[in-house]
Amino acid sequence: MASDELDLSAVNELTNEFASVRANRVARNSVTALGVVEASVDRRQARNYQDTFGVSLKAAKTVTGQRHSGRCWMFSTLNVLRSKVLANLDIDDFEFSQNYIQFYDKLERCNSRLEYVIDTAGQPWNDREVTQLMLTPVDDGGQFVFCCNIVKKWGAIPKALMPDTACNKDTAQMNALLTTLLRKDATILRKMAAKGATLEELRAKKQEMLPEFHQILCCCLGEPPVTFDLTMEVGENADVDKAKVSRQLSANGGQERLVLRDHGITPQQFVERYVKLDLSQYVELVNFPGETRPYEHAYGIRYFDPVIGGQRLRFLNMPMEDLENAAVESLKAGVPAFMMCAVNKKLMRKDEDFSGVLALDGMDLDGTFGVDLSQTKAEMIDDRECGMTHCMAFQGVELGEDGKPVAWRVENSWGDDFGFDGYLVMDADWFRLYGGDVVVERRFLPQRILDLWDTLPLEDVDYWDNMLAIG
């Protein structure tokens, strides 16, 4: 009869037999000396992936770096939006202040999370929904629409006006402090609700709590400017108020340059004049196959959106071919596309030569360990082996003779010393298995998808749903 215990003698027999197989000895020696990744890199295959693409956009000179934080969604969204600034100002480099966006993202998260606490105050502490709300109430993760909602409401500024601080280069300590205060305030609100406080009274108390979060953020990130003077060089074809542009010689008395001066503007005016963001023009497509996740359905996540009153997270589940076609059309038009994937799958992160390669055949884990690790994408979503944990931006694509993607050029936010000067080369088959989220403008989608996006009802799923292991 089979036992529910781990059999000591059987395990000892496995241990004694292990070294009798030559392949086991080679694998053991390699992995113990080098680690799992380095021992499993297939260098013959990995060397085939080069940073050369048939369709490749001219990106900004600056490669962004999120440091020790989970702000990839913010960096990748701003990397997409800055392409608009480059075009509108006719310049070749620009970087938004991620610190400014993070300040208001954290403040909005504290407000919305306390609002969700009020909404669930009648449920017990050990209710799964309440537990989930309290686990990571002020974490770093996010989405394209989350960043755009901040930009739309609070505006944006150039990085020089509010650069990163120690607290968003490594966000752990700041997040822990905000979380402690939020949990304390959540307890106060729940106790008030248990004693019969009205919704109006609970929200009034919440408003009294918010200044303390603002104070912590000012200490950690600095005070965000309410107005500022914009002075920057622009190109001849800049789409700006010509009355605000003057010609002047460069500092060394050489070539004449154009300088834009816009004094006393708000961050919202900067977005209105120089970013020209229209959030309604973006559509988010995902590929989450599975019996419980039918295609041509629009999903959202209850108690997930951090900006109350902003555009809600909404994504349309579609076959992967639709995501690929949308990204290709965007790139052909010269517009980068936001994307998400499970970036750590077969990522040769510490390999000196191939850290920037994401390919199914670039690493042979099955061969190294002598086990079969293969699963379908649907299975990996169900058992949480695969989730959309990292956000980047498509900047190029290589197309095969059939017009389908062969490989993608991806702008990352891990600095310029990673990968191919900050970029990754992603095999198309790798993205089909481990990728699953693309955001593009409406103009790059066929009418049949737009009709679904515009008319399908939003289906809210639980905060912990297995299809939503997303960054």
Short mmCIF file of C-alpha atoms in Angstrom, two decimals:
data_model
loop_
_atom_site.label_atom_id
_atom_site.label_comp_id
_atom_site.label_asym_id
_atom_site.label_seq_id
_atom_site.Cartn_x
_atom_site.Cartn_y
_atom_site.Cartn_z
CA MET A 1 0.00 0.00 0.00
CA ALA A 2 1.29 3.44 -0.90
CA SER A 3 2.19 5.63 2.07
CA ASP A 4 1.67 9.35 2.59
CA GLU A 5 5.17 9.60 4.11
CA LEU A 6 8.45 10.23 2.36
CA ASP A 7 10.23 6.87 2.37
CA LEU A 8 13.67 7.10 3.99
CA SER A 9 15.15 3.99 2.38
CA ALA A 10 13.88 4.90 -1.09
CA VAL A 11 15.43 8.36 -0.84
CA ASN A 12 18.73 6.94 0.36
CA GLU A 13 18.73 4.60 -2.62
CA LEU A 14 18.23 7.56 -4.97
CA THR A 15 21.12 9.35 -3.29
CA ASN A 16 23.45 6.38 -3.62
CA GLU A 17 22.53 5.86 -7.28
CA PHE A 18 22.81 9.53 -8.32
CA ALA A 19 26.57 9.63 -8.86
CA SER A 20 26.58 6.40 -10.86
CA VAL A 21 25.25 8.33 -13.87
CA ARG A 22 27.91 10.40 -15.65
CA ALA A 23 25.44 13.12 -16.72
CA ASN A 24 24.42 13.58 -13.08
CA ARG A 25 28.04 14.09 -12.01
CA VAL A 26 28.64 16.65 -14.77
CA ALA A 27 25.44 18.53 -13.91
CA ARG A 28 26.22 18.51 -10.18
CA ASN A 29 29.74 19.84 -10.69
CA SER A 30 28.56 22.54 -13.08
CA VAL A 31 25.56 23.76 -11.08
CA THR A 32 27.30 23.75 -7.69
CA ALA A 33 30.20 25.76 -9.14
CA LEU A 34 28.34 28.13 -11.47
CA GLY A 35 24.70 28.21 -10.36
CA VAL A 36 21.56 27.13 -12.19
CA VAL A 37 21.53 29.78 -14.95
CA GLU A 38 25.20 29.84 -15.91
CA ALA A 39 25.40 26.07 -15.96
CA SER A 40 22.37 25.82 -18.24
CA VAL A 41 23.08 28.50 -20.87
CA ASP A 42 23.21 26.98 -24.34
CA ARG A 43 25.84 29.25 -25.81
CA ARG A 44 25.57 27.74 -29.29
CA GLN A 45 21.92 28.80 -29.47
CA ALA A 46 22.16 32.05 -27.50
CA ARG A 47 24.79 33.50 -29.84
CA ASN A 48 22.23 33.48 -32.67
CA TYR A 49 20.30 36.38 -31.10
CA GLN A 50 21.72 39.76 -32.07
CA ASP A 51 20.46 43.34 -31.66
CA THR A 52 19.62 43.75 -35.36
CA PHE A 53 16.05 44.32 -36.53
CA GLY A 54 14.22 45.10 -39.75
CA VAL A 55 11.87 47.50 -37.96
CA SER A 56 13.67 49.47 -35.26
CA LEU A 57 12.63 52.81 -33.78
CA LYS A 58 14.92 55.68 -32.96
CA ALA A 59 14.61 55.74 -29.18
CA ALA A 60 15.75 58.37 -26.69
CA LYS A 61 19.46 58.44 -25.88
CA THR A 62 18.88 57.94 -22.17
CA VAL A 63 18.29 54.40 -20.94
CA THR A 64 16.26 54.53 -17.76
CA GLY A 65 16.98 52.60 -14.55
CA GLN A 66 14.39 51.71 -11.93
CA ARG A 67 17.04 50.63 -9.39
CA HIS A 68 15.83 48.44 -6.49
CA SER A 69 12.15 49.11 -6.97
CA GLY A 70 9.12 47.54 -8.61
CA ARG A 71 8.42 50.55 -10.83
CA CYS A 72 8.87 48.83 -14.21
CA TRP A 73 5.25 49.64 -15.17
CA MET A 74 5.90 53.32 -14.50
CA PHE A 75 9.21 53.44 -16.36
CA SER A 76 7.90 51.53 -19.37
CA THR A 77 4.77 53.69 -19.60
CA LEU A 78 6.83 56.87 -19.38
CA ASN A 79 9.26 55.45 -21.97
CA VAL A 80 6.29 55.06 -24.32
CA LEU A 81 4.94 58.53 -23.53
CA ARG A 82 8.28 60.23 -23.98
CA SER A 83 8.21 59.26 -27.65
CA LYS A 84 5.42 61.83 -27.86
CA VAL A 85 7.61 64.47 -26.21
CA LEU A 86 10.48 63.69 -28.58
CA ALA A 87 8.18 64.14 -31.58
CA ASN A 88 6.33 67.20 -30.26
CA LEU A 89 9.53 69.03 -29.31
CA ASP A 90 11.64 67.65 -32.19
CA ILE A 91 14.41 66.53 -29.83
CA ASP A 92 16.41 63.31 -29.45
CA ASP A 93 16.41 62.87 -25.68
CA PHE A 94 14.11 63.45 -22.71
CA GLU A 95 13.31 61.77 -19.42
CA PHE A 96 10.29 62.26 -17.18
CA SER A 97 10.64 62.54 -13.42
CA GLN A 98 9.63 59.09 -12.22
CA ASN A 99 9.94 60.40 -8.66
CA TYR A 100 7.16 62.93 -9.31
CA ILE A 101 4.86 60.21 -10.64
CA GLN A 102 5.70 57.92 -7.74
CA PHE A 103 4.87 60.59 -5.17
CA TYR A 104 1.30 60.86 -6.39
CA ASP A 105 1.00 57.15 -7.11
CA LYS A 106 1.75 56.37 -3.46
CA LEU A 107 -0.60 59.08 -2.23
CA GLU A 108 -3.41 57.84 -4.47
CA ARG A 109 -2.80 54.25 -3.35
CA CYS A 110 -3.14 55.25 0.30
CA ASN A 111 -6.41 57.04 -0.43
CA SER A 112 -7.91 54.23 -2.52
CA ARG A 113 -6.78 51.45 -0.19
CA LEU A 114 -8.40 53.18 2.79
CA GLU A 115 -11.53 53.61 0.69
CA TYR A 116 -11.52 49.89 -0.04
CA VAL A 117 -11.07 49.26 3.69
CA ILE A 118 -14.20 51.29 4.32
CA ASP A 119 -16.06 49.34 1.64
CA THR A 120 -15.13 45.99 3.21
CA ALA A 121 -15.39 47.07 6.84
CA GLY A 122 -18.34 44.74 7.44
CA GLN A 123 -16.28 41.67 6.52
CA PRO A 124 -14.15 39.89 9.16
CA TRP A 125 -10.40 40.44 9.36
CA ASN A 126 -9.71 36.91 8.11
CA ASP A 127 -11.94 37.29 5.07
CA ARG A 128 -9.84 36.58 1.99
CA GLU A 129 -10.64 39.91 0.37
CA VAL A 130 -9.74 41.88 3.51
CA THR A 131 -6.58 39.83 3.97
CA GLN A 132 -5.50 40.53 0.40
CA LEU A 133 -6.09 44.26 0.84
CA MET A 134 -3.82 44.29 3.90
CA LEU A 135 -0.99 42.11 2.56
CA THR A 136 0.76 44.66 0.32
CA PRO A 137 -1.37 47.82 0.52
CA VAL A 138 1.29 50.24 -0.76
CA ASP A 139 3.50 48.10 -2.98
CA ASP A 140 5.31 49.20 -6.15
CA GLY A 141 3.53 47.14 -8.81
CA GLY A 142 1.26 48.68 -11.40
CA GLN A 143 -0.11 48.98 -14.91
CA PHE A 144 0.03 51.24 -17.96
CA VAL A 145 -3.33 52.82 -17.14
CA PHE A 146 -2.27 53.44 -13.52
CA CYS A 147 0.64 55.61 -14.68
CA CYS A 148 -1.47 57.37 -17.30
CA ASN A 149 -4.13 58.18 -14.70
CA ILE A 150 -1.46 59.90 -12.59
CA VAL A 151 -0.13 61.79 -15.61
CA LYS A 152 -3.65 62.84 -16.62
CA LYS A 153 -4.61 64.05 -13.12
CA TRP A 154 -1.35 65.34 -11.63
CA GLY A 155 0.62 66.06 -14.79
CA ALA A 156 4.32 65.34 -15.30
CA ILE A 157 7.64 67.17 -15.21
CA PRO A 158 11.18 66.73 -16.57
CA LYS A 159 13.42 64.55 -14.41
CA ALA A 160 15.84 67.36 -13.53
CA LEU A 161 13.10 69.11 -11.56
CA MET A 162 12.53 66.16 -9.20
CA PRO A 163 15.19 63.46 -9.54
CA ASP A 164 15.15 60.16 -7.66
CA THR A 165 16.03 60.01 -3.98
CA ALA A 166 17.43 57.23 -1.80
CA CYS A 167 13.86 56.19 -1.01
CA ASN A 168 12.79 55.35 -4.53
CA LYS A 169 16.12 53.98 -5.63
CA ASP A 170 15.32 51.36 -2.99
CA THR A 171 11.67 51.57 -1.97
CA ALA A 172 11.52 48.87 0.72
CA GLN A 173 11.90 51.11 3.77
CA MET A 174 9.48 53.78 2.54
CA ASN A 175 6.90 51.16 1.58
CA ALA A 176 7.20 49.51 5.00
CA LEU A 177 6.59 52.83 6.76
CA LEU A 178 3.57 53.68 4.62
CA THR A 179 2.20 50.16 5.13
CA THR A 180 2.51 50.41 8.92
CA LEU A 181 0.60 53.69 8.97
CA LEU A 182 -2.04 52.43 6.56
CA ARG A 183 -2.71 49.28 8.59
CA LYS A 184 -3.05 51.37 11.74
CA ASP A 185 -5.53 53.68 10.00
CA ALA A 186 -7.40 50.71 8.55
CA THR A 187 -7.86 49.35 12.08
CA ILE A 188 -9.23 52.70 13.25
CA LEU A 189 -11.70 52.88 10.36
CA ARG A 190 -12.90 49.31 10.89
CA LYS A 191 -13.43 49.94 14.61
CA MET A 192 -15.43 53.08 13.78
CA ALA A 193 -17.55 51.10 11.33
CA ALA A 194 -18.18 48.38 13.92
CA LYS A 195 -19.53 51.05 16.28
CA GLY A 196 -21.98 52.26 13.65
CA ALA A 197 -20.15 55.16 11.99
CA THR A 198 -21.78 56.34 8.76
CA LEU A 199 -20.06 56.32 5.36
CA GLU A 200 -19.81 60.11 5.56
CA GLU A 201 -18.12 59.91 8.97
CA LEU A 202 -15.67 57.23 7.79
CA ARG A 203 -14.68 59.24 4.73
CA ALA A 204 -14.27 62.37 6.83
CA LYS A 205 -11.91 60.44 9.11
CA LYS A 206 -10.03 59.15 6.09
CA GLN A 207 -9.49 62.71 4.88
CA GLU A 208 -8.00 63.56 8.29
CA MET A 209 -5.56 60.66 7.87
CA LEU A 210 -4.22 61.49 4.41
CA PRO A 211 -1.98 64.46 5.41
CA GLU A 212 0.25 62.09 7.40
CA PHE A 213 0.89 60.01 4.28
CA HIS A 214 1.66 63.22 2.39
CA GLN A 215 4.11 64.22 5.11
CA ILE A 216 5.95 60.89 4.91
CA LEU A 217 6.15 61.13 1.13
CA CYS A 218 7.54 64.67 1.27
CA CYS A 219 10.24 63.47 3.67
CA CYS A 220 11.10 60.45 1.51
CA LEU A 221 10.72 61.84 -2.01
CA GLY A 222 10.79 65.63 -1.60
CA GLU A 223 8.01 68.11 -2.31
CA PRO A 224 6.66 67.95 -5.87
CA PRO A 225 6.61 71.31 -7.67
CA VAL A 226 3.19 72.87 -8.11
CA THR A 227 4.50 75.21 -10.83
CA PHE A 228 7.86 75.46 -12.58
CA ASP A 229 9.76 77.30 -15.29
CA LEU A 230 10.44 75.20 -18.36
CA THR A 231 13.60 76.01 -20.29
CA MET A 232 14.84 73.54 -22.87
CA GLU A 233 16.31 73.33 -26.33
CA VAL A 234 13.90 72.27 -29.09
CA GLY A 235 14.13 71.47 -32.78
CA GLU A 236 13.09 73.46 -35.82
CA ASN A 237 9.92 71.38 -36.22
CA ALA A 238 8.78 71.62 -32.62
CA ASP A 239 5.01 71.74 -32.24
CA VAL A 240 4.97 74.56 -29.67
CA ASP A 241 3.89 78.16 -29.24
CA LYS A 242 6.46 79.97 -31.42
CA ALA A 243 6.16 83.06 -29.21
CA LYS A 244 7.82 81.07 -26.43
CA VAL A 245 10.81 80.10 -28.59
CA SER A 246 13.91 82.25 -29.05
CA ARG A 247 17.12 81.82 -31.03
CA GLN A 248 20.45 82.05 -29.26
CA LEU A 249 24.04 81.06 -29.83
CA SER A 250 25.44 78.09 -27.99
CA ALA A 251 27.72 78.71 -25.00
CA ASN A 252 30.88 78.44 -27.10
CA GLY A 253 29.54 80.93 -29.61
CA GLY A 254 28.98 78.28 -32.22
CA GLN A 255 25.80 77.05 -33.86
CA GLU A 256 22.53 78.83 -33.19
CA ARG A 257 19.93 76.89 -31.20
CA LEU A 258 16.24 77.21 -30.41
CA VAL A 259 15.25 77.53 -26.75
CA LEU A 260 11.71 77.06 -25.42
CA ARG A 261 10.84 79.10 -22.33
CA ASP A 262 7.49 78.51 -20.67
CA HIS A 263 7.41 80.19 -17.27
CA GLY A 264 5.16 79.42 -14.32
CA ILE A 265 3.43 76.40 -15.84
CA THR A 266 1.82 73.59 -13.90
CA PRO A 267 2.71 69.91 -14.39
CA GLN A 268 -0.76 69.50 -15.92
CA GLN A 269 -0.01 72.23 -18.46
CA PHE A 270 3.25 70.54 -19.35
CA VAL A 271 1.32 67.38 -20.25
CA GLU A 272 -1.35 69.30 -22.12
CA ARG A 273 1.14 71.29 -24.20
CA TYR A 274 4.05 68.92 -24.75
CA VAL A 275 2.90 65.34 -24.10
CA LYS A 276 -0.64 65.66 -25.43
CA LEU A 277 -1.83 62.46 -23.78
CA ASP A 278 -5.26 61.12 -24.72
CA LEU A 279 -5.79 58.10 -22.49
CA SER A 280 -8.99 57.16 -24.29
CA GLN A 281 -6.94 56.23 -27.37
CA TYR A 282 -5.21 53.25 -25.76
CA VAL A 283 -6.37 49.64 -25.76
CA GLU A 284 -4.88 46.85 -23.62
CA LEU A 285 -4.86 43.34 -25.06
CA VAL A 286 -3.89 40.27 -23.03
CA ASN A 287 -3.39 36.62 -23.86
CA PHE A 288 -4.49 34.39 -20.97
CA PRO A 289 -5.59 31.05 -22.49
CA GLY A 290 -7.54 28.54 -20.42
CA GLU A 291 -10.95 26.98 -19.93
CA THR A 292 -11.99 29.57 -17.34
CA ARG A 293 -10.58 32.49 -19.35
CA PRO A 294 -12.48 32.70 -22.64
CA TYR A 295 -11.22 34.98 -25.39
CA GLU A 296 -13.17 38.07 -26.40
CA HIS A 297 -14.01 38.99 -22.82
CA ALA A 298 -13.03 42.24 -21.07
CA TYR A 299 -11.71 41.90 -17.52
CA GLY A 300 -10.92 44.15 -14.59
CA ILE A 301 -9.84 43.55 -10.99
CA ARG A 302 -11.98 44.49 -8.02
CA TYR A 303 -10.22 46.73 -5.45
CA PHE A 304 -7.12 47.00 -7.60
CA ASP A 305 -7.24 50.45 -9.24
CA PRO A 306 -5.20 53.00 -7.23
CA VAL A 307 -6.69 56.22 -8.62
CA ILE A 308 -10.33 56.63 -7.64
CA GLY A 309 -12.10 58.57 -10.37
CA GLY A 310 -9.52 57.62 -12.99
CA GLN A 311 -9.94 55.31 -15.96
CA ARG A 312 -10.30 51.76 -14.71
CA LEU A 313 -7.95 48.94 -15.62
CA ARG A 314 -9.57 47.07 -18.48
CA PHE A 315 -8.02 44.40 -20.63
CA LEU A 316 -9.37 42.38 -23.50
CA ASN A 317 -8.42 38.69 -23.60
CA MET A 318 -7.52 37.73 -27.18
CA PRO A 319 -5.46 35.15 -29.13
CA MET A 320 -1.73 35.92 -29.21
CA GLU A 321 -1.81 36.67 -32.93
CA ASP A 322 -3.93 39.76 -32.23
CA LEU A 323 -1.38 41.04 -29.70
CA GLU A 324 1.47 40.48 -32.13
CA ASN A 325 -0.31 42.18 -35.02
CA ALA A 326 -1.14 45.20 -32.86
CA ALA A 327 2.47 45.62 -31.72
CA VAL A 328 3.81 45.21 -35.26
CA GLU A 329 1.43 47.83 -36.67
CA SER A 330 2.43 50.25 -33.93
CA LEU A 331 6.15 49.75 -34.56
CA LYS A 332 5.72 50.09 -38.32
CA ALA A 333 4.17 53.50 -37.65
CA GLY A 334 7.12 54.51 -35.48
CA VAL A 335 5.31 54.20 -32.14
CA PRO A 336 6.65 52.03 -29.29
CA ALA A 337 4.24 49.61 -27.60
CA PHE A 338 3.93 48.86 -23.89
CA MET A 339 4.24 45.15 -23.08
CA MET A 340 4.32 42.75 -20.14
CA CYS A 341 5.89 39.32 -19.67
CA ALA A 342 7.32 36.84 -17.18
CA VAL A 343 10.81 38.24 -17.67
CA ASN A 344 12.68 35.86 -15.35
CA LYS A 345 11.77 32.79 -17.40
CA LYS A 346 15.04 31.60 -18.96
CA LEU A 347 16.60 35.04 -18.47
CA MET A 348 20.39 34.76 -18.51
CA ARG A 349 20.62 37.73 -16.19
CA LYS A 350 24.14 37.22 -14.85
CA ASP A 351 25.71 35.86 -18.00
CA GLU A 352 28.39 38.23 -19.24
CA ASP A 353 27.63 37.68 -22.92
CA PHE A 354 23.93 36.83 -23.13
CA SER A 355 22.18 38.69 -20.30
CA GLY A 356 20.00 40.47 -22.85
CA VAL A 357 18.66 37.34 -24.58
CA LEU A 358 15.21 35.88 -23.91
CA ALA A 359 14.79 32.70 -25.94
CA LEU A 360 13.28 29.27 -25.39
CA ASP A 361 16.43 27.56 -26.70
CA GLY A 362 18.89 29.89 -24.95
CA MET A 363 18.90 27.88 -21.74
CA ASP A 364 18.61 24.09 -21.43
CA LEU A 365 17.31 23.51 -17.90
CA ASP A 366 15.73 20.19 -18.87
CA GLY A 367 19.04 18.92 -20.20
CA THR A 368 21.07 20.12 -17.22
CA PHE A 369 18.85 18.53 -14.59
CA GLY A 370 17.41 15.62 -16.56
CA VAL A 371 13.80 16.56 -15.86
CA ASP A 372 10.90 17.62 -18.05
CA LEU A 373 9.79 21.13 -17.00
CA SER A 374 7.48 21.78 -19.95
CA GLN A 375 3.90 23.03 -19.47
CA THR A 376 1.38 24.78 -21.64
CA LYS A 377 0.79 28.47 -21.14
CA ALA A 378 -2.71 27.81 -19.79
CA GLU A 379 -1.34 25.32 -17.27
CA MET A 380 1.33 27.77 -16.10
CA ILE A 381 -1.27 30.49 -15.56
CA ASP A 382 -3.48 28.09 -13.60
CA ASP A 383 -0.70 26.89 -11.29
CA ARG A 384 0.91 30.36 -11.07
CA GLU A 385 4.15 29.28 -12.70
CA CYS A 386 3.80 32.13 -15.20
CA GLY A 387 2.50 35.65 -14.61
CA MET A 388 2.97 39.05 -16.21
CA THR A 389 5.57 40.23 -13.71
CA HIS A 390 7.57 42.81 -15.67
CA CYS A 391 6.74 45.71 -17.97
CA MET A 392 8.89 46.99 -20.85
CA ALA A 393 8.39 48.58 -24.27
CA PHE A 394 8.67 47.07 -27.75
CA GLN A 395 11.04 49.23 -29.83
CA GLY A 396 11.65 46.97 -32.80
CA VAL A 397 10.69 43.73 -34.53
CA GLU A 398 12.21 41.33 -37.05
CA LEU A 399 9.61 39.83 -39.38
CA GLY A 400 9.88 36.52 -41.21
CA GLU A 401 8.97 35.90 -44.83
CA ASP A 402 5.40 35.18 -43.71
CA GLY A 403 5.17 38.63 -42.09
CA LYS A 404 5.04 37.22 -38.57
CA PRO A 405 7.44 38.26 -35.79
CA VAL A 406 10.68 36.32 -35.45
CA ALA A 407 12.19 38.44 -32.66
CA TRP A 408 11.48 41.65 -30.74
CA ARG A 409 13.72 44.51 -29.64
CA VAL A 410 12.66 45.53 -26.14
CA GLU A 411 13.49 48.67 -24.16
CA ASN A 412 14.07 47.75 -20.53
CA SER A 413 14.49 49.91 -17.41
CA TRP A 414 17.47 48.22 -15.74
CA GLY A 415 20.07 50.75 -16.88
CA ASP A 416 22.40 50.77 -19.88
CA ASP A 417 24.84 48.23 -18.43
CA PHE A 418 22.38 45.37 -18.83
CA GLY A 419 21.77 43.40 -22.01
CA PHE A 420 22.47 45.20 -25.28
CA ASP A 421 23.12 48.69 -23.87
CA GLY A 422 19.85 48.49 -21.93
CA TYR A 423 17.83 46.60 -24.55
CA LEU A 424 16.75 42.98 -24.73
CA VAL A 425 16.44 40.66 -27.72
CA MET A 426 13.31 38.54 -27.31
CA ASP A 427 12.60 35.48 -29.43
CA ALA A 428 9.02 35.55 -30.74
CA ASP A 429 8.32 32.03 -29.49
CA TRP A 430 9.50 33.06 -26.02
CA PHE A 431 6.98 35.94 -25.98
CA ARG A 432 4.21 33.65 -27.19
CA LEU A 433 4.78 31.40 -24.17
CA TYR A 434 5.84 33.86 -21.47
CA GLY A 435 4.38 37.16 -22.71
CA GLY A 436 0.78 38.21 -22.65
CA ASP A 437 0.05 41.94 -22.47
CA VAL A 438 0.30 44.71 -25.08
CA VAL A 439 -0.99 48.30 -25.01
CA VAL A 440 -1.33 50.19 -28.29
CA GLU A 441 -3.24 53.12 -29.69
CA ARG A 442 -6.66 52.44 -31.21
CA ARG A 443 -5.49 53.37 -34.71
CA PHE A 444 -3.35 50.23 -34.88
CA LEU A 445 -6.23 47.82 -34.27
CA PRO A 446 -8.83 46.39 -36.68
CA GLN A 447 -12.45 47.40 -36.26
CA ARG A 448 -13.49 43.97 -34.99
CA ILE A 449 -11.26 44.38 -31.91
CA LEU A 450 -12.31 47.98 -31.36
CA ASP A 451 -15.95 46.90 -31.41
CA LEU A 452 -15.23 44.35 -28.68
CA TRP A 453 -13.29 46.90 -26.64
CA ASP A 454 -16.05 49.49 -26.91
CA THR A 455 -19.05 47.26 -26.26
CA LEU A 456 -18.10 44.33 -24.01
CA PRO A 457 -19.14 44.63 -20.36
CA LEU A 458 -16.33 44.75 -17.80
CA GLU A 459 -16.11 41.51 -15.83
CA ASP A 460 -14.50 42.05 -12.43
CA VAL A 461 -12.48 39.13 -11.11
CA ASP A 462 -11.20 38.61 -7.60
CA TYR A 463 -7.99 40.29 -6.48
CA TRP A 464 -6.31 36.87 -6.14
CA ASP A 465 -7.56 35.33 -9.40
CA ASN A 466 -4.92 33.12 -11.04
CA MET A 467 -5.12 34.98 -14.35
CA LEU A 468 -4.01 38.18 -12.68
CA ALA A 469 -0.51 37.44 -11.48
CA ILE A 470 0.55 40.74 -13.00
CA GLY A 471 3.10 43.40 -12.10
#
